[in-house]
Amino acid sequence: MKTWRIDTPSQTIVLVQKEGHLPFVCYWDSALPHTENLIHLAQSTQPDIIGGMLDDLPLVTLSPQAGSTFQGQLGSTFRTADGQNLFPNFTETFVEVDEHKLLIHCTDTAQNIAMSFEIIAHVDTDMFELKTTAQSTRPIFMEWLAAPVLPATQHGDHTIEVSGRWCGEFQFNKNPWTAGARLRETLSGRTGHETFPGLILPELGTTNSQGGCFGFHYGWSGGHKMITEELSDGRRQVQFGHATDAHSELITHKQSAPLYVTYSPNGLNGLARNFQHHARTHILPLSADEHPRLVHYNCWEAVYFDLHVDELKEIATRAKELGAERFVLDDGWFGSATKGRDDDTSSLGDWDIDVKKFPNGLTPLIEHINDIGMEFGLWFEPEMVNPDSALYQAHPEWALGSPDQLLGRHQMVLDLTNPDVRDYLFSKIDAVLSAHNITYVKWDHNRVLPYPLAAQTHGYYELLQRLRTSNPKVEFETCSSGGGRIDFGALQQNQRVWLSDSNDGIERWKMLHNAAMWLPSDVVGSHVGPRHCHTSGRILPMSFRAYVAGSRHMGFEMDPRELTYDEAAVLIDITAWYKDNRSWMHSGFVARLDSSDDSQLAEMTISKSSDRFAAFIGQLTSPKQILARPMRLTGLDPEAQYQITLRNPQDACKTSHGDVALRDGPLTLSGRILMRQGVQLPAVFPSTMLVVEGQKIT
């Protein structure tokens, strides 16, 4: 028996290899002492054998194999060119050990198939990164390849999966562990609103702020397959890999995407801290420390396709007065020589400026925006084409799928596996970016693929990387009908995500709250939408909408001319507050608060040095009792003193007239009081956000 260990500050993975078998993980949990006897540890995990079982338990290895009498889901599936199933027997293993990396090479010399498992310990972010590679000396079908398979804790009774829909992304679902396998697979060809590639495994009693839990994220933008399984003997396993590819081809090499995993002894917020820190440190191409997250103004929900230069200038000037720092021209600015885009039925693929809407090009609008002190950004949807377009008429063969396929938003998907398509898109987009002072691109993706195709995702990565190299000063945002393509693979090429097409403050607050498990605040775009929300029909107070936006990367997306004097004053004030605080908030950490009152949904942004915080307490509905319960804070030093201030006491309801101390001025309380007793707040009506600011007293 051989053993290896790999550590980050808070966790340890121990691997064991029994002779003639692939290695397996016998321990993944809190950090072990360096003196731990790993042989004894491995022996201590050996379950008993009783009647009705095999003489030994088939191992849940890094890739459970067919032919080993393993009765669960396999970690890989290979077939020969004539369709025969392959049953590799990996008898040779060689392990490369580095200070923060294990590379395990396993070979079946008889069938000339090799598998490699890479485990990297990111000590600075308390994160493990895992990847599986399979190779064959002859072309074979590699139909399924999971990233290194991990055991799931046996001290929890449920998993937390992420589902969603358009305008309702990042919904958490608790699923009880039961006998058998649960499979979730995204076959849309993109990450998907429906199944974000993340998983949380809490232990019994775990909350946002306490208890043990395990977090997973598969960093891939092309759709994934996730398997959680409880075997009949009680052991559990978790697998992540690419979704089933529609084009099964004979290949000699296949690699999983990175699987990012982390353990926290401090509740879900411990996972969130690690994922947020890792995204900033190792994933994002540009951090907020290098470039402040500018306040956006996006014109989409103000004018849609109805673009007029003079009106856009007027809107930009008003947005600047409200505090916007960047103007983003959304859909409708382009077309062909004969036809512009006045709705979503035409012109995708024809990336020429519409001379009817912009007779002198984009330059007069951009110059006006620059003259008033704003940057300029532009919307593209490069991967799509309308059948009613000059491009499709010239190259119908460039579209994925059959000509009579079901359309989505009147459009088809361009084949990015074709280098001619990528070259065309690069030349058209690069020409626009090179000819104008454009510092930002909103990159949209508004329909699913006709079938899942991993090579399409690689084409997307290649095209975007090429454009970024050619235009290093341009920041990119990933949008896919909102949150349809958000993952660490996409974030390696983008500075910002558009979380959802919903600007409804209540719905967005719920989504932001859950997305914080993986996404740092500076990455997530959040806009103040129109008074009458276009996706929910709801009307919410300006203060609530603005604080929801100000908790992340703030922007506006309404017609600023619709605002009343009072609404504008509130927006100007909160936008100024966002600018004053974004430098520390966008390097800090978002922690979810455990509320004792179901009517509230709350979180804190805590600075990197933990010396200040802003708590956002959202009152979504009326409490069951007369008053909402006190809100406990988290992540503070229990022995330290904090001066806390209610920033917006004016948002208390008109009937509130009690002697609530925090409403009248700052209080000084210990971290212990704030985390155990909590903060007593004035009564508010539903759809109100109270903001409590705190500063450690040194």
XYZ file of C-alpha atoms in Angstrom:
698
model
C 0.000 0.000 0.000
C 1.299 3.448 -0.964
C 0.066 6.796 0.326
C 0.448 10.439 -0.619
C -0.896 13.636 0.872
C -1.382 17.164 -0.410
C -2.357 20.134 1.749
C -3.694 23.657 1.794
C -3.942 25.642 5.046
C -7.393 24.298 5.983
C -7.632 20.914 4.298
C -5.795 17.727 3.387
C -6.308 15.148 0.655
C -4.812 11.704 1.277
C -4.498 9.251 -1.601
C -3.922 5.527 -1.298
C -2.931 2.938 -3.855
C -3.420 -0.748 -3.369
C -1.360 -2.958 -5.623
C -2.929 -3.455 -9.047
C -5.492 -0.672 -8.638
C -5.850 3.008 -9.451
C -5.293 5.305 -6.458
C -8.269 6.525 -4.468
C -8.930 9.346 -2.026
C -9.299 7.921 1.472
C -9.457 11.305 3.196
C -10.534 14.810 2.184
C -11.377 17.008 5.136
C -9.793 19.456 7.566
C -6.001 19.732 7.662
C -4.205 16.802 9.272
C -1.162 16.988 11.543
C 2.068 16.486 9.621
C 2.775 13.559 11.926
C -0.373 11.681 10.875
C 0.316 8.012 10.095
C -1.193 7.743 6.606
C -0.996 3.936 6.475
C -3.006 3.682 9.674
C -5.379 6.351 8.365
C -5.954 4.324 5.204
C -6.478 1.145 7.234
C -8.952 2.929 9.514
C -11.217 3.732 6.581
C -11.632 0.081 5.509
C -15.309 -0.879 5.928
C -16.488 -4.231 7.173
C -17.679 -7.090 4.934
C -20.912 -8.937 5.751
C -23.238 -11.371 4.074
C -24.519 -10.578 0.615
C -21.394 -8.603 -0.271
C -18.388 -9.379 -2.410
C -15.297 -10.668 -0.632
C -13.854 -7.157 -0.808
C -15.263 -3.748 -1.632
C -14.430 -2.500 -5.147
C -12.625 0.801 -4.690
C -14.042 4.239 -5.490
C -10.847 5.190 -7.286
C -9.932 8.452 -9.012
C -11.711 6.928 -12.004
C -13.811 3.867 -11.111
C -13.331 1.298 -13.860
C -15.465 -1.279 -15.591
C -14.153 -4.805 -15.092
C -13.318 -4.245 -11.412
C -16.758 -5.409 -10.271
C -17.459 -1.817 -9.251
C -21.228 -1.495 -9.046
C -21.529 2.277 -9.264
C -21.139 4.910 -11.946
C -17.883 4.612 -13.886
C -15.347 7.417 -14.073
C -14.584 6.791 -17.756
C -16.072 4.946 -20.700
C -13.922 3.834 -23.647
C -14.774 1.844 -26.781
C -12.750 0.498 -29.668
C -13.229 1.711 -33.230
C -15.626 -1.177 -33.917
C -17.710 -0.415 -30.839
C -16.360 -2.948 -28.339
C -16.245 -1.817 -24.720
C -12.773 -1.470 -23.268
C -11.965 -2.553 -19.719
C -8.566 -1.038 -18.918
C -6.519 -2.591 -16.138
C -4.090 0.039 -14.937
C -1.318 -1.983 -13.333
C 1.541 0.495 -13.599
C 1.561 3.735 -11.608
C 4.143 6.473 -11.409
C 3.657 9.494 -9.160
C 5.410 12.841 -9.463
C 5.401 14.710 -6.166
C 5.971 18.444 -6.033
C 5.530 20.725 -3.040
C 2.024 21.736 -4.109
C 1.203 19.249 -6.869
C 0.641 15.541 -7.350
C 0.745 14.081 -10.858
C -0.309 10.452 -10.997
C 0.370 8.479 -14.205
C -1.374 5.132 -14.621
C -0.906 2.802 -17.604
C -2.527 -0.293 -19.040
C 0.411 -1.650 -21.063
C -1.663 -4.391 -22.671
C -4.189 -1.980 -24.211
C -1.813 0.998 -24.463
C -4.149 3.321 -22.574
C -2.883 5.790 -19.992
C -4.636 8.052 -17.522
C -3.109 10.947 -15.617
C -4.576 12.677 -12.588
C -3.332 16.115 -11.596
C -4.035 17.643 -8.200
C -2.780 21.168 -7.544
C -2.930 22.783 -4.109
C -3.437 26.543 -4.294
C -2.169 27.358 -0.840
C -2.886 31.079 -1.151
C -6.600 30.521 -1.803
C -7.183 27.243 0.086
C -8.323 25.593 -3.144
C -7.586 22.303 -4.899
C -7.629 22.122 -8.696
C -8.063 18.654 -10.216
C -7.852 17.435 -13.794
C -7.935 14.061 -15.586
C -6.237 13.244 -18.901
C -6.680 10.056 -20.944
C -4.405 8.948 -23.793
C -4.371 6.010 -26.180
C -1.805 4.967 -28.748
C -4.661 4.061 -31.144
C -7.787 6.079 -31.906
C -10.692 5.030 -29.676
C -14.021 6.453 -28.558
C -13.691 8.255 -25.202
C -17.333 8.820 -24.371
C -17.025 9.847 -20.726
C -14.099 11.161 -18.719
C -14.642 12.539 -15.250
C -12.275 14.857 -13.468
C -10.647 13.005 -10.531
C -13.457 11.361 -8.602
C -13.841 12.365 -4.971
C -15.646 10.723 -2.080
C -18.576 12.623 -0.608
C -18.953 13.166 3.120
C -21.005 10.595 4.983
C -21.801 13.115 7.714
C -24.469 15.010 5.771
C -27.968 14.085 4.676
C -28.376 16.298 1.599
C -26.637 18.073 -1.252
C -27.194 21.618 -2.497
C -27.444 21.880 -6.271
C -27.909 25.007 -8.376
C -30.734 25.265 -10.886
C -32.466 28.202 -12.528
C -34.168 29.713 -15.527
C -34.031 32.880 -17.582
C -34.529 35.788 -15.151
C -34.314 33.341 -12.258
C -30.746 32.073 -12.143
C -28.840 30.623 -9.159
C -31.649 28.856 -7.312
C -30.483 26.515 -4.542
C -32.086 23.073 -4.242
C -31.586 20.691 -1.349
C -31.623 17.056 -2.443
C -31.538 14.257 0.120
C -28.886 11.598 -0.183
C -30.661 8.388 -1.178
C -29.493 5.050 -2.521
C -28.503 5.208 -6.176
C -27.124 7.775 -8.576
C -28.406 11.227 -9.415
C -27.282 12.626 -12.766
C -27.629 16.207 -13.950
C -26.437 17.034 -17.440
C -26.484 20.277 -19.398
C -27.063 19.500 -23.075
C -27.557 23.097 -24.228
C -23.941 23.466 -25.352
C -23.267 26.187 -22.780
C -23.013 26.370 -19.009
C -26.757 27.014 -18.819
C -29.235 28.950 -16.709
C -30.619 25.594 -15.622
C -27.557 23.907 -14.132
C -24.679 26.044 -12.910
C -21.694 23.647 -12.566
C -21.461 23.900 -8.807
C -22.278 21.666 -5.855
C -22.233 22.062 -2.068
C -22.085 19.147 0.369
C -22.943 20.374 3.883
C -22.523 18.246 6.980
C -25.323 17.973 9.516
C -26.032 21.282 11.218
C -24.044 23.408 8.777
C -25.205 26.993 8.300
C -23.778 29.978 6.465
C -21.406 30.686 9.338
C -20.652 27.369 11.025
C -20.192 23.680 10.318
C -18.227 21.610 7.846
C -18.982 21.644 4.126
C -17.422 20.840 0.761
C -17.688 22.932 -2.411
C -17.243 22.031 -6.093
C -17.081 24.016 -9.311
C -16.387 22.623 -12.798
C -14.665 25.383 -14.766
C -16.077 24.744 -18.229
C -18.362 26.796 -20.490
C -19.706 24.066 -22.758
C -22.105 22.141 -20.566
C -21.288 19.585 -17.903
C -22.405 16.308 -16.418
C -22.549 15.889 -12.641
C -23.103 12.612 -10.818
C -23.729 12.207 -7.105
C -24.097 8.615 -5.989
C -24.663 6.657 -2.803
C -23.635 3.033 -3.158
C -25.512 0.226 -1.441
C -22.730 -0.067 1.153
C -23.178 3.631 2.063
C -20.103 5.084 0.386
C -20.680 8.156 -1.763
C -18.939 9.637 -4.786
C -19.056 12.861 -6.834
C -18.150 13.125 -10.514
C -17.910 16.129 -12.854
C -17.054 16.112 -16.547
C -18.035 17.426 -19.967
C -21.581 16.896 -21.153
C -22.112 14.114 -23.655
C -20.789 15.334 -27.005
C -23.048 14.994 -30.034
C -19.988 14.313 -32.213
C -18.469 11.073 -30.946
C -15.174 10.727 -32.776
C -12.172 8.441 -32.659
C -9.505 10.258 -30.662
C -6.261 9.540 -28.869
C -6.419 12.249 -26.193
C -9.074 13.735 -23.935
C -8.862 16.014 -20.919
C -11.400 17.151 -18.366
C -11.769 20.789 -17.469
C -10.405 21.870 -14.087
C -12.524 20.845 -11.118
C -12.106 23.347 -8.273
C -12.872 21.978 -4.820
C -12.482 23.272 -1.296
C -13.435 22.315 2.254
C -14.551 24.739 4.955
C -14.911 24.102 8.685
C -16.653 27.492 8.985
C -19.890 27.003 7.087
C -20.878 27.975 3.571
C -19.174 31.344 3.942
C -15.829 29.584 4.233
C -16.423 27.994 0.832
C -17.528 31.342 -0.589
C -14.437 33.108 0.695
C -12.164 30.543 -0.965
C -13.987 30.564 -4.309
C -14.194 34.374 -4.405
C -10.501 34.706 -3.514
C -9.481 32.094 -6.080
C -11.481 33.773 -8.844
C -9.737 37.085 -8.173
C -6.270 35.612 -7.716
C -6.041 32.875 -10.353
C -8.960 33.192 -12.793
C -9.841 36.774 -13.708
C -7.671 38.491 -16.337
C -8.073 41.903 -14.674
C -8.637 42.631 -11.005
C -10.466 45.567 -9.469
C -7.170 46.610 -7.890
C -5.814 47.305 -11.392
C -8.901 49.103 -12.692
C -11.858 50.325 -10.579
C -15.214 48.869 -11.591
C -16.763 51.849 -13.359
C -20.454 52.652 -12.965
C -22.137 51.476 -16.159
C -24.994 52.944 -18.067
C -26.548 50.455 -20.529
C -29.199 51.838 -22.873
C -31.046 48.561 -23.595
C -34.091 48.924 -21.341
C -34.350 52.616 -22.211
C -34.559 52.457 -26.010
C -34.135 48.816 -27.128
C -33.587 48.879 -30.936
C -34.862 52.435 -31.414
C -31.508 54.220 -31.651
C -31.147 57.930 -32.494
C -27.837 59.719 -32.059
C -29.210 62.920 -30.546
C -31.393 61.020 -28.093
C -28.490 58.760 -27.090
C -26.343 61.825 -26.446
C -29.085 63.301 -24.273
C -29.439 60.061 -22.329
C -25.670 59.779 -21.886
C -25.454 63.323 -20.532
C -28.203 62.637 -18.021
C -26.618 59.317 -16.995
C -23.341 61.125 -16.386
C -25.121 63.589 -14.096
C -26.434 60.654 -12.093
C -22.925 59.254 -11.668
C -22.377 56.888 -14.605
C -18.799 56.510 -15.836
C -19.215 54.264 -18.871
C -21.914 54.230 -21.575
C -22.657 50.857 -23.198
C -24.499 50.890 -26.526
C -26.480 47.671 -26.659
C -28.154 45.798 -29.535
C -29.352 47.463 -32.749
C -26.327 49.506 -33.945
C -25.284 47.234 -36.832
C -26.446 45.626 -40.050
C -25.439 45.097 -43.664
C -25.192 47.476 -46.589
C -28.883 46.950 -47.318
C -30.541 46.265 -43.987
C -30.201 47.363 -40.355
C -31.312 45.660 -37.166
C -34.611 47.095 -35.988
C -35.701 44.000 -34.060
C -34.265 40.587 -33.244
C -35.255 38.931 -36.524
C -32.319 40.029 -38.671
C -28.703 41.112 -39.147
C -26.798 39.046 -36.598
C -23.497 38.263 -38.289
C -23.449 41.517 -40.273
C -21.164 43.552 -38.038
C -21.146 46.805 -40.018
C -22.369 50.063 -38.511
C -25.930 50.892 -39.581
C -25.568 54.069 -41.657
C -29.270 54.860 -41.375
C -29.089 55.129 -37.600
C -25.516 56.424 -37.556
C -24.972 58.312 -40.826
C -21.573 59.540 -39.634
C -20.658 56.301 -37.926
C -20.259 55.785 -34.195
C -17.578 58.457 -33.832
C -19.870 61.453 -33.089
C -21.618 59.537 -30.292
C -18.342 58.213 -28.857
C -16.738 61.666 -28.974
C -19.688 63.174 -27.108
C -19.511 60.455 -24.452
C -15.754 60.907 -24.068
C -16.126 64.699 -23.943
C -18.487 64.495 -20.966
C -16.021 62.216 -19.160
C -17.362 58.730 -19.829
C -15.912 55.637 -21.468
C -17.736 53.853 -24.302
C -18.688 50.186 -24.596
C -20.434 48.196 -27.310
C -22.642 45.078 -27.493
C -21.832 42.118 -29.758
C -23.295 38.656 -30.187
C -20.523 37.116 -32.282
C -21.470 33.425 -32.085
C -24.906 33.871 -33.653
C -26.418 34.501 -37.062
C -29.925 35.347 -38.273
C -31.122 33.518 -41.390
C -32.191 37.009 -42.487
C -28.645 38.350 -42.792
C -26.115 38.937 -45.510
C -23.719 36.521 -43.814
C -26.169 33.623 -43.795
C -27.161 34.237 -47.393
C -23.488 34.051 -48.361
C -22.518 31.168 -46.056
C -25.459 29.047 -44.891
C -22.984 26.204 -44.302
C -21.402 28.231 -41.477
C -24.410 27.609 -39.197
C -24.446 24.633 -36.843
C -27.255 22.148 -37.411
C -29.726 21.573 -40.190
C -31.239 24.473 -42.172
C -34.741 23.581 -40.947
C -33.822 23.477 -37.261
C -35.927 25.100 -34.569
C -34.741 28.694 -34.206
C -34.167 30.498 -30.934
C -34.865 34.225 -30.903
C -34.920 33.998 -34.709
C -31.273 32.966 -34.790
C -28.865 30.105 -35.343
C -25.400 29.355 -33.970
C -22.276 29.884 -36.044
C -19.843 26.969 -36.233
C -16.835 28.163 -34.247
C -15.049 24.886 -34.891
C -14.517 26.232 -38.431
C -11.394 28.452 -38.530
C -12.887 30.429 -41.451
C -15.793 31.439 -39.211
C -13.462 32.496 -36.423
C -11.305 34.473 -38.863
C -14.366 36.270 -40.236
C -15.651 37.176 -36.782
C -12.241 38.327 -35.621
C -11.782 40.578 -38.659
C -15.237 42.183 -38.336
C -15.103 42.769 -34.564
C -11.456 43.808 -34.515
C -12.130 46.334 -37.270
C -14.823 48.034 -35.149
C -12.722 47.981 -31.980
C -9.581 49.239 -33.739
C -11.348 52.129 -35.460
C -12.997 53.568 -32.333
C -12.206 54.477 -28.751
C -14.007 51.473 -27.281
C -12.933 50.216 -23.876
C -15.630 47.635 -23.203
C -17.470 44.829 -24.971
C -20.648 43.155 -23.754
C -20.499 39.689 -25.374
C -23.925 38.045 -25.579
C -25.062 34.490 -26.420
C -28.843 34.337 -26.737
C -29.682 30.787 -27.727
C -28.636 27.240 -26.975
C -26.674 25.141 -29.443
C -28.628 22.685 -31.611
C -26.549 19.971 -29.932
C -23.738 19.862 -27.349
C -20.335 20.258 -28.957
C -17.205 20.666 -26.842
C -15.147 21.887 -29.804
C -17.516 24.866 -30.107
C -16.509 25.991 -26.627
C -12.832 25.718 -27.483
C -13.570 27.856 -30.559
C -15.209 30.476 -28.327
C -12.192 30.536 -26.029
C -9.804 30.852 -28.988
C -11.730 33.681 -30.652
C -12.123 35.672 -27.452
C -8.479 35.226 -26.501
C -7.431 36.401 -29.955
C -9.566 39.536 -29.678
C -8.262 40.263 -26.187
C -4.679 39.943 -27.394
C -5.356 42.309 -30.284
C -7.229 44.780 -28.050
C -5.541 44.616 -24.627
C -7.233 47.777 -23.307
C -10.755 46.444 -23.921
C -12.598 44.805 -21.031
C -15.067 42.010 -21.823
C -18.316 40.966 -20.179
C -19.845 37.523 -20.537
C -23.605 37.532 -21.054
C -25.783 34.669 -22.248
C -29.394 35.789 -22.034
C -28.171 36.866 -18.631
C -26.578 34.042 -16.620
C -26.485 31.263 -19.206
C -22.677 31.090 -19.393
C -21.074 31.877 -16.051
C -18.183 29.685 -14.951
C -14.468 29.913 -14.240
C -13.690 28.914 -17.837
C -15.529 31.964 -19.165
C -14.122 34.153 -16.393
C -10.567 33.445 -17.533
C -11.399 35.605 -20.576
C -13.852 38.132 -19.091
C -13.784 40.815 -16.423
C -17.501 40.840 -15.663
C -20.600 38.642 -15.760
C -24.153 39.700 -16.481
C -25.837 37.587 -13.826
C -29.372 37.819 -15.158
C -31.549 39.749 -17.585
C -33.823 40.502 -14.616
C -33.339 43.965 -13.137
C -36.088 43.291 -10.603
C -34.396 44.208 -7.315
C -35.999 41.444 -5.252
C -35.287 38.682 -7.752
C -31.778 39.942 -8.335
C -31.027 40.140 -4.611
C -31.898 36.458 -4.256
C -29.659 35.550 -7.200
C -26.763 37.697 -6.001
C -27.001 36.097 -2.575
C -26.517 32.568 -3.938
C -24.042 33.464 -6.682
C -21.750 34.852 -3.971
C -20.880 31.267 -3.129
C -18.596 31.372 -6.181
C -18.439 34.920 -7.583
C -16.687 37.935 -6.014
C -18.596 41.213 -5.847
C -16.462 43.081 -8.406
C -17.264 40.525 -11.113
C -21.051 40.630 -10.949
C -22.810 43.357 -12.906
C -25.990 44.630 -11.247
C -28.075 47.483 -12.650
C -30.797 49.818 -11.461
C -33.583 49.079 -13.899
C -36.668 51.061 -14.896
C -39.245 52.056 -12.312
C -41.620 49.524 -13.901
C -39.545 46.350 -14.205
C -39.745 44.981 -17.748
C -39.327 41.322 -16.736
C -41.541 41.100 -13.637
C -43.973 44.020 -13.932
C -43.065 45.038 -10.379
C -42.439 48.590 -9.129
C -39.846 48.836 -6.345
C -38.438 51.812 -4.411
C -35.352 53.469 -5.864
C -33.408 53.054 -2.626
C -33.881 49.284 -2.678
C -32.980 48.942 -6.361
C -29.914 51.154 -6.007
C -28.479 49.380 -2.954
C -28.929 45.998 -4.645
C -26.922 47.342 -7.598
C -24.391 49.055 -5.342
C -23.617 45.817 -3.524
C -21.846 44.509 -6.647
C -20.536 46.136 -9.874
C -23.048 48.960 -10.128
C -24.827 50.229 -13.212
C -28.046 51.820 -14.532
C -30.343 50.465 -17.239
C -33.370 52.706 -17.322
C -34.243 55.825 -19.248
C -32.767 58.411 -16.861
C -35.265 60.952 -18.141
C -38.076 59.016 -16.408
C -36.719 59.713 -12.925
C -38.469 62.087 -10.574
C -36.401 64.642 -8.675
C -36.538 62.491 -5.522
C -35.603 59.290 -7.373
C -32.642 61.005 -9.020
C -31.450 62.405 -5.688
C -31.521 58.947 -4.090
C -29.681 57.390 -7.037
C -27.010 60.111 -7.054
C -26.445 59.640 -3.320
C -26.141 55.830 -3.440
C -23.963 55.934 -6.543
C -21.585 58.331 -4.784
C -21.564 55.952 -1.796
C -20.690 53.067 -4.137
C -17.755 55.015 -5.594
C -16.486 55.923 -2.140
C -16.522 52.285 -1.020
C -15.835 50.182 -4.116
C -12.072 50.030 -3.622
C -12.340 48.039 -0.388
C -15.612 46.275 -1.243
C -14.205 44.942 -4.511
C -11.217 43.408 -2.804
C -13.317 42.147 0.102
C -15.462 39.120 0.682
C -19.247 38.649 0.534
C -20.610 36.586 3.437
C -24.200 35.382 3.677
C -25.970 36.063 6.982
C -28.012 33.483 8.868
C -31.307 35.241 9.442
C -33.696 34.117 12.161
C -36.504 35.717 10.183
C -37.631 34.284 6.829
C -38.847 37.711 5.754
C -35.248 38.941 5.497
C -32.369 38.079 3.189
C -29.074 39.599 4.242
C -25.344 39.528 3.666
C -22.170 41.430 4.521
C -19.251 42.652 2.491
C -16.168 42.420 4.704
C -12.922 44.137 3.779
C -9.800 42.148 2.928
C -8.170 43.259 6.178
C -11.418 42.632 8.119
C -11.358 46.152 9.550
C -14.625 47.365 8.018
C -17.873 46.025 6.634
C -21.186 46.923 5.044
C -24.187 44.774 5.926
C -27.113 44.750 3.494
C -30.338 43.652 5.189
C -33.107 43.157 2.662
C -36.653 43.132 4.012
C -38.415 41.178 1.255
C -41.808 40.544 2.884
C -43.607 41.447 6.096
C -42.411 39.504 9.161
C -44.790 37.010 10.760
C -44.590 38.874 14.042
C -44.898 42.659 14.402
C -41.146 43.348 14.208
C -38.367 41.629 12.320
C -35.884 39.806 14.524
C -32.389 41.195 15.199
C -29.866 40.445 12.466
C -26.745 38.572 13.544
C -23.554 39.570 11.744
C -20.645 37.269 10.936
C -16.914 37.171 10.269
C -15.953 39.687 12.956
C -13.334 39.581 15.699
C -15.374 38.764 18.829
C -12.953 40.631 21.086
C -12.719 43.788 18.962
C -14.918 46.871 19.222
C -16.792 48.145 16.169
C -18.444 51.462 15.525
C -21.601 50.764 13.547
C -23.795 53.244 11.690
C -27.119 52.901 9.926
C -26.521 54.674 6.627
C -30.149 55.119 5.618
C -32.384 55.601 8.677
C -34.722 57.620 6.453
C -35.837 54.361 4.829
C -37.616 53.196 7.990
C -41.370 52.970 7.537
C -43.423 56.057 8.332
C -45.113 54.357 11.281
C -41.742 53.623 12.932
C -41.340 55.910 15.973
C -39.600 53.773 18.602
C -36.348 54.667 20.325
C -34.072 52.505 18.134
C -30.588 53.615 19.138
C -28.932 52.908 15.812
C -31.291 55.283 14.043
C -30.054 58.232 16.091
C -26.309 57.795 15.599
C -23.336 55.439 15.779
C -23.015 52.685 18.369
C -19.867 50.958 19.619
C -20.296 47.239 20.237
C -18.051 44.199 20.386
C -17.867 41.710 17.587
C -19.247 39.145 20.009
C -22.409 41.192 20.628
C -22.877 41.827 16.910
C -22.505 38.135 16.079
C -24.453 36.689 19.026
C -27.181 39.199 19.907
C -27.271 40.873 16.538
C -28.361 44.313 15.375
C -31.797 45.689 16.261
C -33.068 47.703 13.282
C -36.005 50.066 12.829
C -39.147 48.661 11.278
C -39.364 48.861 7.497
C -41.872 48.029 4.830
C -41.221 45.140 2.415
C -38.833 45.927 -0.452
C -36.530 47.944 1.782
C -32.767 47.548 2.082
C -31.100 48.799 5.263
C -27.324 49.268 5.145
C -25.265 49.035 8.326
C -21.662 50.202 8.047
C -19.029 49.100 10.524
C -15.457 50.106 11.323
C -13.133 48.280 13.714
C -11.811 50.568 16.453
C -8.076 50.112 16.878
